[in-house]
Amino acid sequence: MTQATAGPVDGPVARRERIAALVAARGTARVADLAAELGAAPVTVRRDVEALAAAGRLHRRHGVVSAARPDAPALGRVVAVGEPNGYLGVILRGADAAVAAHGGRYVLEVARDGAAAAAAVRRALRAPDLAGILYAPRWRSVEEVAADPLAGVCPPEVPLVLVERFAPRGSALAGRDAVRSDHATGVHLALSHLRAHGHRRIVAFCRDDSPSARTVRGCFRDALRSLGLPVLSAPLLSCDGADAAHGAQAPDPAEAVRRLRATAVLVHSDADALSLVPRLAGAGLRVPDDVSLVAYDDVVAGLGDVRLTAVAPPKREVGRAAVDLLAWRRASPDAPCRHLEIAPHLVERHSVSSIDRSRTSDRS
């Protein structure tokens, strides 16, 4: 559905008030989008944004503006350390906007392993205006968690927030603040949706090469049992290379669906889900006519020939919450550690169909 534009706004005062209202309602906005929506020249809107920023009503950075928060504690330099990908990139953009709302400066240090992350933190510690560290480790295996050197590099008095990660209990980073998506709720949402459409025989195809992937895998059986659904198998690998620790090959999805007599599948990630659809179709299993599918994550789930119903983790919200948590830690350095989870939501599209009771019982 095409969004209606606001139409031209007469006069600089009215236009600036409209810009401030739009940004306040959305949290962030691109200058180019605001210009198109208001029917004004981009150079005019840039001048308006500069005036609003000078008045303390907006924060501006790289063509994006965010709403100022009068109650937000001021921050200095916030350094995000991690290996950006499509998923974490959205989280880090949410963090960038939140740092701007706190009046701080956001710096991204790309670190593809623990050694690079440690070096990035050492550089950050030399900055006199450092407010804290946002750390988004990849942690492709459990062994990498244990070997992570960052706990020994970042002093305890420097605020550090783990982003989209909880460190295992007893590990060196377990005592640091952390915020992540509530993947247990996300898996439960997906399976509840499938059960509501009559599906009882559900199998999962999941990655096993990141903390989020392992959390999704670990939640699957418990969610099935809590919903009174049978456990057909442990989660299967969603593609070759989805298991970084062992390099195991993924099973043939159509063969697995037929062998387990499944009527629906949960697939992590959504990119793997998109590639699974034509593989199933090539083996005579159409989505959603023959097998229903829910993707876990919603970066590209809506872009295939079949628009996939998907669980959408709250990526931007996680980024914003991480910055707020860092600001809170600066104000409350002796407070107990906080581990926060934010619930995902389900985006319904066209990859789930209902089945009648007789079909369900035939395959149970």
mmCIF file of C-alpha atoms in Angstrom, residues 107-333:
data_model
loop_
_atom_site.group_PDB
_atom_site.id
_atom_site.type_symbol
_atom_site.label_atom_id
_atom_site.label_comp_id
_atom_site.label_asym_id
_atom_site.label_seq_id
_atom_site.Cartn_x
_atom_site.Cartn_y
_atom_site.Cartn_z
ATOM 1 C CA VAL A 107 31.740 5.299 16.188
ATOM 2 C CA LEU A 108 31.677 1.820 14.625
ATOM 3 C CA GLU A 109 34.770 -0.382 14.864
ATOM 4 C CA VAL A 110 34.528 -3.425 12.575
ATOM 5 C CA ALA A 111 35.956 -6.458 14.371
ATOM 6 C CA ARG A 112 35.721 -9.894 12.797
ATOM 7 C CA ASP A 113 37.258 -11.828 15.685
ATOM 8 C CA GLY A 114 38.149 -11.486 19.356
ATOM 9 C CA ALA A 115 41.645 -10.158 18.727
ATOM 10 C CA ALA A 116 40.347 -7.377 16.482
ATOM 11 C CA ALA A 117 37.638 -6.555 19.051
ATOM 12 C CA ALA A 118 40.244 -6.293 21.812
ATOM 13 C CA ALA A 119 42.386 -3.988 19.671
ATOM 14 C CA ALA A 120 39.327 -1.820 18.931
ATOM 15 C CA VAL A 121 38.531 -1.492 22.626
ATOM 16 C CA ARG A 122 42.140 -0.561 23.437
ATOM 17 C CA ARG A 123 41.896 2.254 20.855
ATOM 18 C CA ALA A 124 38.559 3.373 22.289
ATOM 19 C CA LEU A 125 39.944 3.532 25.821
ATOM 20 C CA ARG A 126 42.406 6.205 24.714
ATOM 21 C CA ALA A 127 39.580 8.640 23.874
ATOM 22 C CA PRO A 128 39.038 11.150 26.706
ATOM 23 C CA ASP A 129 35.303 11.465 25.965
ATOM 24 C CA LEU A 130 34.531 7.707 25.881
ATOM 25 C CA ALA A 131 31.052 7.013 27.269
ATOM 26 C CA GLY A 132 31.126 3.249 26.835
ATOM 27 C CA ILE A 133 31.297 0.241 24.553
ATOM 28 C CA LEU A 134 28.559 -1.599 22.680
ATOM 29 C CA TYR A 135 29.849 -5.078 21.913
ATOM 30 C CA ALA A 136 28.163 -7.315 19.326
ATOM 31 C CA PRO A 137 30.383 -10.421 19.121
ATOM 32 C CA ARG A 138 29.812 -13.007 16.421
ATOM 33 C CA TRP A 139 30.743 -15.993 18.630
ATOM 34 C CA ARG A 140 30.395 -18.676 15.957
ATOM 35 C CA SER A 141 30.974 -21.445 18.508
ATOM 36 C CA VAL A 142 30.808 -22.034 22.252
ATOM 37 C CA GLU A 143 34.605 -22.225 22.277
ATOM 38 C CA GLU A 144 34.832 -18.672 20.941
ATOM 39 C CA VAL A 145 32.762 -17.420 23.889
ATOM 40 C CA ALA A 146 35.222 -18.913 26.359
ATOM 41 C CA ALA A 147 38.194 -17.514 24.424
ATOM 42 C CA ASP A 148 36.823 -13.971 24.034
ATOM 43 C CA PRO A 149 39.557 -11.606 25.335
ATOM 44 C CA LEU A 150 37.390 -8.537 25.792
ATOM 45 C CA ALA A 151 36.612 -9.051 29.483
ATOM 46 C CA GLY A 152 40.300 -8.711 30.276
ATOM 47 C CA VAL A 153 40.704 -5.609 28.107
ATOM 48 C CA CYS A 154 37.731 -3.436 29.088
ATOM 49 C CA PRO A 155 38.029 -2.219 32.709
ATOM 50 C CA PRO A 156 34.963 -2.816 34.895
ATOM 51 C CA GLU A 157 34.483 0.920 35.419
ATOM 52 C CA VAL A 158 33.955 1.445 31.675
ATOM 53 C CA PRO A 159 30.324 0.715 30.738
ATOM 54 C CA LEU A 160 30.065 -2.190 28.295
ATOM 55 C CA VAL A 161 26.781 -3.545 26.933
ATOM 56 C CA LEU A 162 26.504 -6.821 25.035
ATOM 57 C CA VAL A 163 24.223 -6.320 22.041
ATOM 58 C CA GLU A 164 21.926 -9.174 20.916
ATOM 59 C CA ARG A 165 23.978 -11.525 23.082
ATOM 60 C CA PHE A 166 23.806 -12.948 26.576
ATOM 61 C CA ALA A 167 27.125 -14.329 27.777
ATOM 62 C CA PRO A 168 26.824 -17.830 29.301
ATOM 63 C CA ARG A 169 26.512 -17.940 33.084
ATOM 64 C CA GLY A 170 29.899 -18.209 34.700
ATOM 65 C CA SER A 171 31.758 -16.731 31.723
ATOM 66 C CA ALA A 172 33.929 -13.656 32.070
ATOM 67 C CA LEU A 173 31.390 -11.372 30.350
ATOM 68 C CA ALA A 174 28.311 -12.689 32.174
ATOM 69 C CA GLY A 175 28.492 -9.831 34.668
ATOM 70 C CA ARG A 176 28.133 -7.159 31.978
ATOM 71 C CA ASP A 177 24.847 -5.515 30.999
ATOM 72 C CA ALA A 178 23.196 -7.051 27.939
ATOM 73 C CA VAL A 179 20.139 -6.699 25.724
ATOM 74 C CA ARG A 180 18.829 -9.127 23.123
ATOM 75 C CA SER A 181 15.718 -10.252 21.280
ATOM 76 C CA ASP A 182 13.510 -12.673 23.186
ATOM 77 C CA HIS A 183 13.936 -15.561 20.770
ATOM 78 C CA ALA A 184 12.003 -17.980 22.987
ATOM 79 C CA THR A 185 8.934 -15.796 22.523
ATOM 80 C CA GLY A 186 9.676 -15.522 18.790
ATOM 81 C CA VAL A 187 9.762 -19.296 18.327
ATOM 82 C CA HIS A 188 6.585 -19.635 20.388
ATOM 83 C CA LEU A 189 4.861 -17.027 18.174
ATOM 84 C CA ALA A 190 5.783 -18.953 15.023
ATOM 85 C CA LEU A 191 4.613 -22.315 16.317
ATOM 86 C CA SER A 192 1.435 -20.858 17.820
ATOM 87 C CA HIS A 193 0.605 -19.336 14.439
ATOM 88 C CA LEU A 194 1.096 -22.668 12.688
ATOM 89 C CA ARG A 195 -0.944 -24.536 15.289
ATOM 90 C CA ALA A 196 -3.775 -22.007 14.899
ATOM 91 C CA HIS A 197 -3.868 -22.988 11.206
ATOM 92 C CA GLY A 198 -4.238 -26.676 12.081
ATOM 93 C CA HIS A 199 -0.595 -27.754 11.869
ATOM 94 C CA ARG A 200 0.629 -30.241 14.435
ATOM 95 C CA ARG A 201 3.568 -31.844 12.663
ATOM 96 C CA ILE A 202 6.202 -29.119 12.457
ATOM 97 C CA VAL A 203 9.912 -29.446 11.760
ATOM 98 C CA ALA A 204 12.611 -26.777 12.077
ATOM 99 C CA PHE A 205 15.492 -26.026 9.717
ATOM 100 C CA CYS A 206 17.895 -23.743 11.580
ATOM 101 C CA ARG A 207 21.388 -22.345 11.414
ATOM 102 C CA ASP A 208 23.899 -23.206 14.138
ATOM 103 C CA ASP A 209 26.637 -20.623 13.603
ATOM 104 C CA SER A 210 25.777 -17.743 15.951
ATOM 105 C CA PRO A 211 24.423 -17.218 19.478
ATOM 106 C CA SER A 212 21.027 -16.187 18.092
ATOM 107 C CA ALA A 213 20.883 -19.278 15.900
ATOM 108 C CA ARG A 214 21.732 -21.557 18.798
ATOM 109 C CA THR A 215 19.104 -19.869 20.959
ATOM 110 C CA VAL A 216 16.433 -20.419 18.300
ATOM 111 C CA ARG A 217 17.450 -24.074 17.995
ATOM 112 C CA GLY A 218 17.412 -24.526 21.751
ATOM 113 C CA CYS A 219 13.925 -23.028 22.129
ATOM 114 C CA PHE A 220 12.267 -25.197 19.485
ATOM 115 C CA ARG A 221 11.610 -28.399 21.448
ATOM 116 C CA ASP A 222 10.456 -26.558 24.571
ATOM 117 C CA ALA A 223 8.043 -24.454 22.520
ATOM 118 C CA LEU A 224 6.597 -27.550 20.844
ATOM 119 C CA ARG A 225 6.037 -29.241 24.197
ATOM 120 C CA SER A 226 4.506 -26.130 25.759
ATOM 121 C CA LEU A 227 1.974 -26.028 22.910
ATOM 122 C CA GLY A 228 1.155 -29.742 23.149
ATOM 123 C CA LEU A 229 2.759 -30.520 19.790
ATOM 124 C CA PRO A 230 4.823 -33.634 19.036
ATOM 125 C CA VAL A 231 8.605 -33.378 18.732
ATOM 126 C CA LEU A 232 9.350 -34.950 15.356
ATOM 127 C CA SER A 233 13.111 -34.337 15.462
ATOM 128 C CA ALA A 234 15.776 -31.986 16.680
ATOM 129 C CA PRO A 235 16.188 -28.900 14.446
ATOM 130 C CA LEU A 236 17.882 -29.759 11.159
ATOM 131 C CA LEU A 237 20.495 -27.595 9.488
ATOM 132 C CA SER A 238 18.954 -25.066 7.110
ATOM 133 C CA CYS A 239 21.819 -25.074 4.601
ATOM 134 C CA ASP A 240 25.350 -26.327 4.080
ATOM 135 C CA GLY A 241 27.762 -24.236 6.119
ATOM 136 C CA ALA A 242 25.136 -23.317 8.711
ATOM 137 C CA ASP A 243 27.184 -25.145 11.366
ATOM 138 C CA ALA A 244 30.440 -23.235 11.722
ATOM 139 C CA ALA A 245 31.873 -25.547 14.381
ATOM 140 C CA HIS A 246 31.635 -28.811 12.451
ATOM 141 C CA GLY A 247 30.912 -27.927 8.817
ATOM 142 C CA ALA A 248 28.095 -30.487 8.631
ATOM 143 C CA GLN A 249 25.999 -30.820 5.497
ATOM 144 C CA ALA A 250 22.324 -29.963 5.591
ATOM 145 C CA PRO A 251 19.794 -32.715 4.857
ATOM 146 C CA ASP A 252 17.607 -32.682 1.781
ATOM 147 C CA PRO A 253 14.611 -30.608 2.970
ATOM 148 C CA ALA A 254 11.953 -32.340 0.875
ATOM 149 C CA GLU A 255 13.172 -35.782 1.945
ATOM 150 C CA ALA A 256 13.103 -34.685 5.604
ATOM 151 C CA VAL A 257 9.604 -33.208 5.325
ATOM 152 C CA ARG A 258 8.269 -36.380 3.720
ATOM 153 C CA ARG A 259 10.093 -38.726 6.094
ATOM 154 C CA LEU A 260 8.815 -36.867 9.145
ATOM 155 C CA ARG A 261 5.366 -36.326 7.549
ATOM 156 C CA ALA A 262 5.569 -32.659 8.461
ATOM 157 C CA THR A 263 2.935 -30.189 7.274
ATOM 158 C CA ALA A 264 4.844 -27.056 8.250
ATOM 159 C CA VAL A 265 8.403 -25.843 8.759
ATOM 160 C CA LEU A 266 10.104 -23.091 10.746
ATOM 161 C CA VAL A 267 13.270 -21.877 9.011
ATOM 162 C CA HIS A 268 16.106 -19.760 10.408
ATOM 163 C CA SER A 269 17.327 -17.594 8.769
ATOM 164 C CA ASP A 270 14.922 -15.867 6.381
ATOM 165 C CA ALA A 271 17.579 -15.946 3.640
ATOM 166 C CA ASP A 272 17.786 -19.718 4.092
ATOM 167 C CA ALA A 273 13.977 -19.838 4.053
ATOM 168 C CA LEU A 274 13.858 -18.043 0.703
ATOM 169 C CA SER A 275 16.311 -20.528 -0.813
ATOM 170 C CA LEU A 276 14.374 -23.440 0.665
ATOM 171 C CA VAL A 277 11.144 -22.556 -1.167
ATOM 172 C CA PRO A 278 12.369 -23.394 -4.721
ATOM 173 C CA ARG A 279 14.171 -26.510 -3.439
ATOM 174 C CA LEU A 280 10.922 -27.792 -1.968
ATOM 175 C CA ALA A 281 9.024 -26.853 -5.138
ATOM 176 C CA GLY A 282 11.563 -28.717 -7.264
ATOM 177 C CA ALA A 283 10.739 -31.840 -5.266
ATOM 178 C CA GLY A 284 6.985 -31.367 -5.674
ATOM 179 C CA LEU A 285 6.246 -29.597 -2.380
ATOM 180 C CA ARG A 286 4.738 -26.169 -2.958
ATOM 181 C CA VAL A 287 4.640 -23.443 -0.307
ATOM 182 C CA PRO A 288 2.026 -23.017 1.108
ATOM 183 C CA ASP A 289 -0.186 -25.524 -0.741
ATOM 184 C CA ASP A 290 1.726 -28.628 0.312
ATOM 185 C CA VAL A 291 3.801 -27.344 3.220
ATOM 186 C CA SER A 292 3.487 -24.117 5.201
ATOM 187 C CA LEU A 293 6.565 -22.106 6.129
ATOM 188 C CA VAL A 294 7.411 -19.463 8.718
ATOM 189 C CA ALA A 295 10.780 -17.739 8.455
ATOM 190 C CA TYR A 296 12.694 -16.610 11.497
ATOM 191 C CA ASP A 297 13.939 -13.064 10.857
ATOM 192 C CA ASP A 298 12.446 -10.538 8.487
ATOM 193 C CA VAL A 299 15.234 -8.899 6.518
ATOM 194 C CA VAL A 300 14.417 -10.442 3.110
ATOM 195 C CA ALA A 301 11.442 -12.692 3.930
ATOM 196 C CA GLY A 302 8.998 -10.499 2.021
ATOM 197 C CA LEU A 303 11.028 -10.292 -1.193
ATOM 198 C CA GLY A 304 10.634 -13.732 -2.784
ATOM 199 C CA ASP A 305 8.048 -15.061 -5.243
ATOM 200 C CA VAL A 306 6.254 -16.389 -2.174
ATOM 201 C CA ARG A 307 6.040 -13.632 0.438
ATOM 202 C CA LEU A 308 7.035 -15.402 3.635
ATOM 203 C CA THR A 309 5.312 -15.057 6.971
ATOM 204 C CA ALA A 310 8.134 -14.241 9.369
ATOM 205 C CA VAL A 311 9.072 -13.640 12.975
ATOM 206 C CA ALA A 312 10.616 -10.168 13.114
ATOM 207 C CA PRO A 313 13.114 -9.701 15.942
ATOM 208 C CA PRO A 314 13.044 -6.131 17.323
ATOM 209 C CA LYS A 315 16.425 -5.202 15.892
ATOM 210 C CA ARG A 316 16.204 -1.397 16.003
ATOM 211 C CA GLU A 317 14.639 -1.554 19.456
ATOM 212 C CA VAL A 318 17.533 -3.708 20.668
ATOM 213 C CA GLY A 319 19.994 -1.086 19.404
ATOM 214 C CA ARG A 320 18.127 1.741 21.086
ATOM 215 C CA ALA A 321 17.771 -0.210 24.337
ATOM 216 C CA ALA A 322 21.496 -0.986 24.357
ATOM 217 C CA VAL A 323 22.329 2.726 24.264
ATOM 218 C CA ASP A 324 19.751 3.530 26.941
ATOM 219 C CA LEU A 325 21.214 0.747 29.079
ATOM 220 C CA LEU A 326 24.698 2.166 28.621
ATOM 221 C CA ALA A 327 23.483 5.634 29.631
ATOM 222 C CA TRP A 328 21.763 4.147 32.689
ATOM 223 C CA ARG A 329 24.945 2.301 33.677
ATOM 224 C CA ARG A 330 26.941 5.547 33.522
ATOM 225 C CA ALA A 331 24.438 7.119 35.925
ATOM 226 C CA SER A 332 24.224 4.007 38.155
ATOM 227 C CA PRO A 333 27.700 2.449 38.166
#
